[in-house]
Coordinates of C-alpha atoms in Angstrom, one line a residue:
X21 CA -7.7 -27.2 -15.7
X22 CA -6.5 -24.2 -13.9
X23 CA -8.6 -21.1 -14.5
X24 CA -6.6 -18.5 -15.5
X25 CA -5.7 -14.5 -14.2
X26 CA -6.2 -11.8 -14.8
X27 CA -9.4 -10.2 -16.6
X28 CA -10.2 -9.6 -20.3
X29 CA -10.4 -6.1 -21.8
X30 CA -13.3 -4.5 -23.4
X31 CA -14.4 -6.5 -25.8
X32 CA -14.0 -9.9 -27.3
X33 CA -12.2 -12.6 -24.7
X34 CA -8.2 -12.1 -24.8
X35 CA -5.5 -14.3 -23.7
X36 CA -4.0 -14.0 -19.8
X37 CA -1.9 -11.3 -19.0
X38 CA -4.0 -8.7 -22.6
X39 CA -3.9 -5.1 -21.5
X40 CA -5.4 -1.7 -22.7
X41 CA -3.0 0.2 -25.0
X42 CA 0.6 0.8 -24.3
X43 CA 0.8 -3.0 -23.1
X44 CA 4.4 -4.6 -24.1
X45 CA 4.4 -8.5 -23.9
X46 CA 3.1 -11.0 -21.5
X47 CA 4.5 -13.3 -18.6
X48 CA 7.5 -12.7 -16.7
X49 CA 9.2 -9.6 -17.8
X50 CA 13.0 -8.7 -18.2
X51 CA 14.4 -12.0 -18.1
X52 CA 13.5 -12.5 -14.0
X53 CA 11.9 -15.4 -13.2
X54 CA 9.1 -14.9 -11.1
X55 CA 8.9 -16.0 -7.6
X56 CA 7.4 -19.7 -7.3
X57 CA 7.7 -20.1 -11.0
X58 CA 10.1 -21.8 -13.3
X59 CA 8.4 -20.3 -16.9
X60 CA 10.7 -18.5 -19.3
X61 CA 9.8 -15.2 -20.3
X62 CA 8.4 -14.4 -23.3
X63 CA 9.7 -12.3 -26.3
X64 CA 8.6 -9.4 -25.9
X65 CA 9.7 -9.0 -22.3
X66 CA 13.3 -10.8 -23.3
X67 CA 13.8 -8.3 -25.6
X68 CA 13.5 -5.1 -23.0
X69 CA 15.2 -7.3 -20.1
X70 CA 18.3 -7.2 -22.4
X71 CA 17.8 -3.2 -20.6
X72 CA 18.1 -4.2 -17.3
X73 CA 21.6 -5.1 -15.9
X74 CA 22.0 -8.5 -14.9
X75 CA 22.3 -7.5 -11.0
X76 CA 18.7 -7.2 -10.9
X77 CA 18.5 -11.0 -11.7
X78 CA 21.5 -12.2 -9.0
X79 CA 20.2 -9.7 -5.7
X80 CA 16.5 -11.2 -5.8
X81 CA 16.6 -11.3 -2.7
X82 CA 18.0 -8.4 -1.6
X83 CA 15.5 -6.5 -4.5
X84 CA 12.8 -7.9 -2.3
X85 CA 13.9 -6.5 1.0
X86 CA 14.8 -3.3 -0.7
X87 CA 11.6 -3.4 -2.3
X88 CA 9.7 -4.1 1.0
X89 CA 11.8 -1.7 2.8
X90 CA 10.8 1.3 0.8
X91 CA 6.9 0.4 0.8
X92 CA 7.8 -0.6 5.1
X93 CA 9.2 2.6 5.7
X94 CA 6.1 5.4 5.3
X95 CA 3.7 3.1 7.6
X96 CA 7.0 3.0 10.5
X97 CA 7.2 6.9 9.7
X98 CA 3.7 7.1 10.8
X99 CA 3.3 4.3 13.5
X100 CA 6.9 4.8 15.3
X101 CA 5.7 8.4 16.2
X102 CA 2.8 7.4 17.9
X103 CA 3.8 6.4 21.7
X104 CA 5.7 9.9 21.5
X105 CA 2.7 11.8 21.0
X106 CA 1.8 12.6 24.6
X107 CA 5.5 13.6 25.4
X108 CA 5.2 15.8 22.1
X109 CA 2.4 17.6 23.3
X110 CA 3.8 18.2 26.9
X111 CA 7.3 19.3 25.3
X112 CA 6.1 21.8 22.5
X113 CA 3.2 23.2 24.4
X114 CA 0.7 22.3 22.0
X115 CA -2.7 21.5 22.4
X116 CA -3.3 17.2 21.7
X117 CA -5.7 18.3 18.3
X118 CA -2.4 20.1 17.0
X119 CA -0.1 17.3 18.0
X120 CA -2.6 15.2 16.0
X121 CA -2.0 17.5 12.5
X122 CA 1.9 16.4 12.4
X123 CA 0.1 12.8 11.4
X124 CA -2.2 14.4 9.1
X125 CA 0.3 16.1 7.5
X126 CA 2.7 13.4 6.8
X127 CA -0.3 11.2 5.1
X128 CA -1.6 14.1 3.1
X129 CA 1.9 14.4 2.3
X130 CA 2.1 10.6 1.5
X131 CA -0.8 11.0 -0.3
X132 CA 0.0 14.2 -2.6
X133 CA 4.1 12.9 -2.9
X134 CA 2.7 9.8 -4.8
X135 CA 1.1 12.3 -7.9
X136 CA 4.4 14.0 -8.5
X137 CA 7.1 11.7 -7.8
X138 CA 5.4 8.8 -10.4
X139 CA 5.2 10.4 -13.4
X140 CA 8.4 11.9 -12.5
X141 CA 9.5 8.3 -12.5
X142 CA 8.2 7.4 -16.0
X143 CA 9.7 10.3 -17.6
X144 CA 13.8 10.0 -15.4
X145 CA 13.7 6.6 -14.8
X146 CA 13.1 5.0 -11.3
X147 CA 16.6 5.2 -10.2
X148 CA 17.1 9.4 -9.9
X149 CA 13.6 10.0 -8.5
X150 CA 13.9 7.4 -6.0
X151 CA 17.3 8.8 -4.6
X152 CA 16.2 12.1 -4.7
X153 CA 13.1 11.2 -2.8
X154 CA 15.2 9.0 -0.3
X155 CA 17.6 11.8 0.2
X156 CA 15.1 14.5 1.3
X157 CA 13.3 12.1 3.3
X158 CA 16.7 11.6 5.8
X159 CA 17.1 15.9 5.7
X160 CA 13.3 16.1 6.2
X161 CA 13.1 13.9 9.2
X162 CA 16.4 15.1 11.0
X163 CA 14.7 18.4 10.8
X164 CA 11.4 16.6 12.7
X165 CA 13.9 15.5 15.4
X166 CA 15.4 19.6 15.6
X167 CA 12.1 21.0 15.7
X168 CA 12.0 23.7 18.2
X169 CA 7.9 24.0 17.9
X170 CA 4.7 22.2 16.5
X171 CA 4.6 24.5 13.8
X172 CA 7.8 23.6 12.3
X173 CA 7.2 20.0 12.9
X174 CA 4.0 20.2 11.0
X175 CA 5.7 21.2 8.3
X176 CA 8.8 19.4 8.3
X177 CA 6.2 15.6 8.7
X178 CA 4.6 17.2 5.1
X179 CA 7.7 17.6 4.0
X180 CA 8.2 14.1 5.1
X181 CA 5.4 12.7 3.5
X182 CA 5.7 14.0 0.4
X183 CA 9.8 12.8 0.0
X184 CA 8.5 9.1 1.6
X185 CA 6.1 8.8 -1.6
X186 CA 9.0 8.5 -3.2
X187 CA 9.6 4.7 -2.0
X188 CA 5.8 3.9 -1.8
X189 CA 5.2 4.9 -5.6
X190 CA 8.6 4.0 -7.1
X191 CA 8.5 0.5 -5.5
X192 CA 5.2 -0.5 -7.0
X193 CA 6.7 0.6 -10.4
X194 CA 9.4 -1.4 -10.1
X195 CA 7.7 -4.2 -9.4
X196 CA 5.3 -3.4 -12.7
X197 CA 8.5 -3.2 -14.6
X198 CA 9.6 -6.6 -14.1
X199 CA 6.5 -8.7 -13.8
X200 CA 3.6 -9.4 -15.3
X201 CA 0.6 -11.5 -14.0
X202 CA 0.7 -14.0 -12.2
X203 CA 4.3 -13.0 -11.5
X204 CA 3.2 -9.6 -10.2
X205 CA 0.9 -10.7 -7.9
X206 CA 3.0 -13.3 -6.2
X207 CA 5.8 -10.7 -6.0
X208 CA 3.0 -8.6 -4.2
X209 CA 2.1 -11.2 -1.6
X210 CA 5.8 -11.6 -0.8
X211 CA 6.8 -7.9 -0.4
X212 CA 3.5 -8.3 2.4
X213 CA 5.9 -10.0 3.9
X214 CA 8.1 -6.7 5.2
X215 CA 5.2 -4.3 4.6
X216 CA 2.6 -6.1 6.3
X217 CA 4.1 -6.3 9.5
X218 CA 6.0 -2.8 9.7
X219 CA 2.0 -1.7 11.6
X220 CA 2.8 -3.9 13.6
X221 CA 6.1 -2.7 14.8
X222 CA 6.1 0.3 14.0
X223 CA 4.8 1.0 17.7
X224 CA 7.0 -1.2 19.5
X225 CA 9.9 -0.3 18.2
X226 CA 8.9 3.3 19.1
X227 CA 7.8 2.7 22.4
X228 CA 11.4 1.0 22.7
X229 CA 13.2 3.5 21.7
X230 CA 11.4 5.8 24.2
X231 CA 12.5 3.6 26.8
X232 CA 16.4 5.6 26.2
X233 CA 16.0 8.6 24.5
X234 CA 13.4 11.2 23.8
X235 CA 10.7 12.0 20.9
X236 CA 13.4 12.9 18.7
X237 CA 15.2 10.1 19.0
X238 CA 12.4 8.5 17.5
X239 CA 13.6 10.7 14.7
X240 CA 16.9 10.1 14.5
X241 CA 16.2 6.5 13.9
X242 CA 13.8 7.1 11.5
X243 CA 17.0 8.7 9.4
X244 CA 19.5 6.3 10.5
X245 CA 16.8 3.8 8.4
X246 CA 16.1 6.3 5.5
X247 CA 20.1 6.3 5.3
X248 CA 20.3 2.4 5.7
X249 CA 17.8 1.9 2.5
X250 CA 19.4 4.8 0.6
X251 CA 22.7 2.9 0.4
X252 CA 20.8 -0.2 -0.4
X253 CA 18.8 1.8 -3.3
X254 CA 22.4 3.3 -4.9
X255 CA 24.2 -0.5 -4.7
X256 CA 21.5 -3.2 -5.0
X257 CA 18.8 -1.6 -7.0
X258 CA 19.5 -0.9 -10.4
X259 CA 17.7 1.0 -13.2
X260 CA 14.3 -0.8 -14.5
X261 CA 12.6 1.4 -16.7
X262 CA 14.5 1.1 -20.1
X263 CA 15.5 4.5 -21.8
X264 CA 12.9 4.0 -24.8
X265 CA 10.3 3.2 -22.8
X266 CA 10.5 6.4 -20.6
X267 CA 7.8 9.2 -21.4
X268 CA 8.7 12.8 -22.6
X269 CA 6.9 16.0 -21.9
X270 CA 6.4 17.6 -18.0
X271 CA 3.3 18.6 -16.1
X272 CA 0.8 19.0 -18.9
X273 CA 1.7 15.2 -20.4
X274 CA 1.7 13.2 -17.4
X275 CA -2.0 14.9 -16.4
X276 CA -2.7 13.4 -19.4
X277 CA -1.3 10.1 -19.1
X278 CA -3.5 10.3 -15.6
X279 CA -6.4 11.1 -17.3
X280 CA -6.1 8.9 -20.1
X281 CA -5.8 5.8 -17.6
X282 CA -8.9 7.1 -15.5
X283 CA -10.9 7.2 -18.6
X284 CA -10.2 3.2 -18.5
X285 CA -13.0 2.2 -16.7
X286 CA -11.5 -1.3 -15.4
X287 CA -8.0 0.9 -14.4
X288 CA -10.5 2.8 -12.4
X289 CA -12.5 0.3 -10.6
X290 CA -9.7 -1.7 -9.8
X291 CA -8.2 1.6 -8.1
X292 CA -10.9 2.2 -6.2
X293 CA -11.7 -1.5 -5.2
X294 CA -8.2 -1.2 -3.7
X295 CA -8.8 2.4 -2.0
X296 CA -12.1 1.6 -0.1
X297 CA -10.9 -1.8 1.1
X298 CA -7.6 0.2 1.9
X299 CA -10.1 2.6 3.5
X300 CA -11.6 -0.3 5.5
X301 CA -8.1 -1.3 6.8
X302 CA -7.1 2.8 7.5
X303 CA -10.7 2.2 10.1
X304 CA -9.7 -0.4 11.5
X305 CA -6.4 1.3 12.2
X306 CA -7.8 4.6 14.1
X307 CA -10.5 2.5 15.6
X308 CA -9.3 -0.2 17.2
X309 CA -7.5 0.9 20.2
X310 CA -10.2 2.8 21.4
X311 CA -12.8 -0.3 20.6
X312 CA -10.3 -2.8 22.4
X313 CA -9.2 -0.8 25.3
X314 CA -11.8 1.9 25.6
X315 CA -15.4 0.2 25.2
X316 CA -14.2 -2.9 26.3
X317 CA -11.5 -2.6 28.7
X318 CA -8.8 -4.2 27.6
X319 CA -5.1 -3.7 28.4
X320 CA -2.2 -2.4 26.2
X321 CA -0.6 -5.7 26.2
X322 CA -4.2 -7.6 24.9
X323 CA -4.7 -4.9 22.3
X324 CA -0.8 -5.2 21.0
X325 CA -1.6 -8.8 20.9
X326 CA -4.5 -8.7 18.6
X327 CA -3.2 -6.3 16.6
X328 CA -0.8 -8.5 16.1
X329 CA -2.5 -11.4 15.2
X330 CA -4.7 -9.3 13.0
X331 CA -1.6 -8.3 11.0
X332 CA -0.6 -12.2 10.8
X333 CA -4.0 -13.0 9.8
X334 CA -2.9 -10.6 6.3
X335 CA 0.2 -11.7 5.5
X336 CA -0.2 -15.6 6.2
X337 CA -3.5 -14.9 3.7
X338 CA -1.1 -13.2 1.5
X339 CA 1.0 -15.9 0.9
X340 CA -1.8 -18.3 0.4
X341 CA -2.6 -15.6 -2.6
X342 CA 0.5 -16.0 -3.5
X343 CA 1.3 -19.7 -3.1
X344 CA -1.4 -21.4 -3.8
X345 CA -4.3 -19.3 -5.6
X346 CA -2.3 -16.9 -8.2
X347 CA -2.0 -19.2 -11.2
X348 CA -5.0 -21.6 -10.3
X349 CA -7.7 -19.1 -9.9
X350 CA -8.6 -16.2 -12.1
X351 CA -6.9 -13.1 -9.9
X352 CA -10.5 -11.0 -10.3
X353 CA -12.2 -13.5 -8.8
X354 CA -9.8 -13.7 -5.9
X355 CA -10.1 -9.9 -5.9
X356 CA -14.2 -10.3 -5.6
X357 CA -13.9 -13.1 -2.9
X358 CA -11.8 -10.8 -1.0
X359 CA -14.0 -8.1 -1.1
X360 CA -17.3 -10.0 -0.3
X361 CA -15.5 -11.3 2.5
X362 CA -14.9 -7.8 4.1
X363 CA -18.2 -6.4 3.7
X364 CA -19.6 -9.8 5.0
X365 CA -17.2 -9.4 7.8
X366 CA -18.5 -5.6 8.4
X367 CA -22.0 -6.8 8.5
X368 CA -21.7 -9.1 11.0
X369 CA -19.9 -6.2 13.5
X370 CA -21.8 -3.8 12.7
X371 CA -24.7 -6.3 14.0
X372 CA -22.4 -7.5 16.8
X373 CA -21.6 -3.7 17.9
X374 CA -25.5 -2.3 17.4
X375 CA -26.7 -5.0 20.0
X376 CA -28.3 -7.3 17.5
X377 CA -27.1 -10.6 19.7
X378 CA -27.4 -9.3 23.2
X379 CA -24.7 -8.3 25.3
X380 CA -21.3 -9.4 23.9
X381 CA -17.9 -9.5 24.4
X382 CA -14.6 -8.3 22.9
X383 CA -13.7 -12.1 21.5
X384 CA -16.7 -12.2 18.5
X385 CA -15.9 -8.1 17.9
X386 CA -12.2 -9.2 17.7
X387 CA -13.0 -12.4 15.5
X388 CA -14.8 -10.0 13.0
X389 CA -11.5 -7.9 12.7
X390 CA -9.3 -10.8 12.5
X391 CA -11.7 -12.2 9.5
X392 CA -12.0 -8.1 7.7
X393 CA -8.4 -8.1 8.2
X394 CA -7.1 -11.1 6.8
X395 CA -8.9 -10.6 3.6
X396 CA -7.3 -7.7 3.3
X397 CA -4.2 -10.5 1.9
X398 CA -6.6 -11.3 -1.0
X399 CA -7.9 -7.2 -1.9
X400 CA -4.3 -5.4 -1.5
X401 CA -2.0 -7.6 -3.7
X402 CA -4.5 -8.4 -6.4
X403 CA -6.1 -5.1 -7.1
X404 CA -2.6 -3.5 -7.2
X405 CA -1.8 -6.0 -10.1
X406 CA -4.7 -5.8 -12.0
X407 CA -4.8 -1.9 -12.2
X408 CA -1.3 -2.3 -12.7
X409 CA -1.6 -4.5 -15.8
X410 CA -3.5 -2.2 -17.3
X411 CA -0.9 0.3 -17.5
X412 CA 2.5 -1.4 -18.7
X413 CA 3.1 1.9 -20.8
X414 CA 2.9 4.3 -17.8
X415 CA 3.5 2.4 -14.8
X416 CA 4.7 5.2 -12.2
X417 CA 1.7 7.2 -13.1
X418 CA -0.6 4.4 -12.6
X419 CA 1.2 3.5 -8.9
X420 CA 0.6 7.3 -8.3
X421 CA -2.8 7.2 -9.0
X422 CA -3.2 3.6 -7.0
X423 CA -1.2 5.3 -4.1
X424 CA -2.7 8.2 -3.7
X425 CA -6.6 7.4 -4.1
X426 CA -5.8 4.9 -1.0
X427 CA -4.4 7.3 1.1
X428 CA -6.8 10.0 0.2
X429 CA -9.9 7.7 0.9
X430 CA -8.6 6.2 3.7
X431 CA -7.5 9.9 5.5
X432 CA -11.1 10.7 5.0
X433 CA -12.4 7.6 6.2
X434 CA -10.6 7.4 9.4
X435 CA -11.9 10.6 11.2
X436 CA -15.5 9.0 10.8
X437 CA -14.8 5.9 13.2
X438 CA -15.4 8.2 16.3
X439 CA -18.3 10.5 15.3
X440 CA -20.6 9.3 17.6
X441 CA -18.7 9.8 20.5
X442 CA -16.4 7.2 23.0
X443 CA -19.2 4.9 24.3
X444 CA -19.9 2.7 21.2
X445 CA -18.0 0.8 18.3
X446 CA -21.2 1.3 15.4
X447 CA -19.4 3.7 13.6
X448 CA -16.6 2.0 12.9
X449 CA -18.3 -0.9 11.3
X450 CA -20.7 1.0 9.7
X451 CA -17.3 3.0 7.9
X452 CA -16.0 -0.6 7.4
X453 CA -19.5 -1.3 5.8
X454 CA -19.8 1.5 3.3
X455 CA -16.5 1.1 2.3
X456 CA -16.7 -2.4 1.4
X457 CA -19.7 -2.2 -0.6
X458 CA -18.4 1.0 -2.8
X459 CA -15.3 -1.1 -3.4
X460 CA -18.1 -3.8 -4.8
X461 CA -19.8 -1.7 -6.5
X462 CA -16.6 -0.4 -8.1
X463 CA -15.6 -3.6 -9.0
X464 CA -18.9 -4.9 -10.3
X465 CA -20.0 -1.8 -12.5
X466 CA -16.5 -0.5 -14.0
X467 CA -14.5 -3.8 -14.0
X468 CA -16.6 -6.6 -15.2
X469 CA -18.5 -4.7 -18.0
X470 CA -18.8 -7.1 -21.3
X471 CA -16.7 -9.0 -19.7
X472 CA -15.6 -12.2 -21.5
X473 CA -18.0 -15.6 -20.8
X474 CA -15.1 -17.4 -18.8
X475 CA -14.4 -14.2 -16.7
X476 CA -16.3 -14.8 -13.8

């Protein structure tokens, strides 16, 4: 027999798909059938799909790409920019650690964006935020491409950040509104289809689009996409948050709402499972260029290779999630196989990079990556889901909350990779390290509390 998804709440065992208080219905929600599936939907969710226009059912497709695009687009704000950074600092007459704060600013902004914009969502709808957000992105990034100094550009990639949210946040709400287990996390693993490999050319494409314009034209491309998705957003994404399930009150009630699913101890440990394994990927990130090409002399082309492959690694495990475990195995136990696997994977660089075997390579240090990588295919999808599921009454404010502890942990776990200087890759794994085993510990102490005797 198949073991089933999901986990049970406090308490006695409950059925697949039970969540903490708020929850409406189980299975597929709103009359879509989810992806790889042929199940019907059950009551409860047939009864708010009659809420949701029938478009939403005949563009799956184009839902998915619009869906992917919108979570694609804040990682290509970031990793587009990147080749232009040198020219950037010779052009504004700014020092390279200056240069450097127009990325910090646009993931703070990321970061912070996510807290407003979702409850904004669960009180308006998904539809108004999201155009809102999409709208100031394009004005916010045309401004990037005028800037006339680092200052202003500082500010105007904040200002980016914060309007970009909008897409990240909204998208994962969406996503809550019309699925429900199993459903949700195979909708995950597909949209890690278009997200998972917008790292990967984010910096190709920008280093392409160097090769005929300037910095800003990096820009200007940036808003010729935030257009393109806008007009997809208006004509092929429709409203999914049903008028009676939308929350009333401003500031004070969705701090509330925030705290109320904090104080949900599986909520929170799935959340932060998700933000330190995130926090391992964000290490990986800042790290490996200088480990590949730095320590162990590399070229571009070998490091754009493996960072390549690396990114392949997580999205051909993501559709393994999603294809052939979701539905068969329970999706906490995926979740904890994902996670041992990354701090297994740290362990054996951090022995690798400290010396332990002798002189080696870059293949075994890359091997280790490829391996911490790829699980993150079984971590990302899964944790998102299970949080999610625990907050069907207040999904923006829960994708908020998932958003922005990532972003938050991972922005302060990146700047740790190089503490010890350019001639050794030990910090890296040892960041890698820590952060897999908080994300256990998360997992094991807040998650899987009294849990039921079949949970795993």
């Amino acid at each position: 027999m198949p073991e089933r998804s999901g986990t049970a709440p406090d308490g006695p065992a409950a059925p697949d798909g039970e969540r903490g208080p708020g929850h409406i219905g189980t299975g597929p929600r709103l009359g879509v059938a989810p992806l790889g599936t042929g199940g019907p939907a059950v009551a409860g969710a047939a009864a708010i799909g009659a809420a949701v226009p029938p478009a939403v059912r005949r563009t799956g497709f184009l839902v998915i790409l619009v869906l992917g695009g919108l979570t694609a687009l804040p990682p290509l704000s970031m990793d587009m920019y990147l080749p232009a950074l040198p020219e950037v600092t010779g052009v504004l007459g700014a020092s390279a650690a200056t240069v450097q704060l127009t990325l910090t600013a646009c993931l703070t902004g990321m970061a912070l964006g996510q807290l407003v914009v979702g409850p904004m969502s669960d009180k308006w709808g998904r539809r108004r935020p999201l155009m809102v957000g999409m709208i100031v992105y394009i004005v916010a990034t045309a401004a990037c491409a005028l800037a006339p100094n680092v200052e202003l550009l500082i500010a105007f990639r904040l200002a980016q950040g914060l309007a970009g949210a909008a897409g990240i946040v909204i998208a994962r709400a969406v996503v809550r509104d019309l699925y429900e287990g199993d459903a949700m996390a195979r909708f995950f693993s597909t949209l890690m289809l278009i997200s998972g490999v917008a790292p990967v050319i984010g910096p190709v494409i920008g280093s392409q689009v160097l090769l005929f314009t300037d910095w800003r034209g990096v820009f200007w491309v940036l808003a010729a996409v935030g257009v393109l998705l806008t007009l997809l957003v208006h004509r092929r994404l429709p409203e999914t948050l049903a008028v009676e399930r939308r929350h009333s009150g401003g500031i004070p009630a969705a701090l509330r709402t925030m705290r109320d699913l904090l104080r949900d101890a599986r909520f929170t440990g799935y959340t932060l499972a998700g933000g330190f394994g995130f926090a391992a990927l964000f290490a990986y990130v800042s790290a490996s260029p200088f480990v590949v090409q730095e320590i162990h002399g590399a070229s571009a082309q070998t490091f754009s290779l493996l960072f390549g492959l690396n990114s392949v690694g997580l999205v051909i495990v993501g559709q393994i999630n999603g294809r052939l475990l979701v539905g068969r195995v329970r999706l906490d136990r995926v979740l904890l196989l994902g996670l041992t696997v990354i701090a297994l994977a740290a362990v054996a660089l951090l022995l690798i990079t400290s010396g332990a075997f002798g002189e080696t390579g870059l293949l075994p240090v890359a091997g280790g990556l490829f391996v911490l990588m790829s699980a993150m295919g079984l971590v990302l999808p899964n944790a998102n889901t299970l949080a999610l599921q625990r907050a069907g009454h207040a999904a923006g404010s829960a994708s908020a909350l998932l958003g922005t502890s990532s972003f938050l942990i991972g922005a302060i776990a990146s700047p740790l990779v190089g503490i010890a200087g350019e001639d050794t890759a030990v910090p890296m794994a040892l960041v890698q390290l820590a952060a897999g085993l908080c994300a256990l510990t998360a997992f094991v102490l807040l998650t899987r509390r009294r849990a039921a005797p079949d949970g795993g």
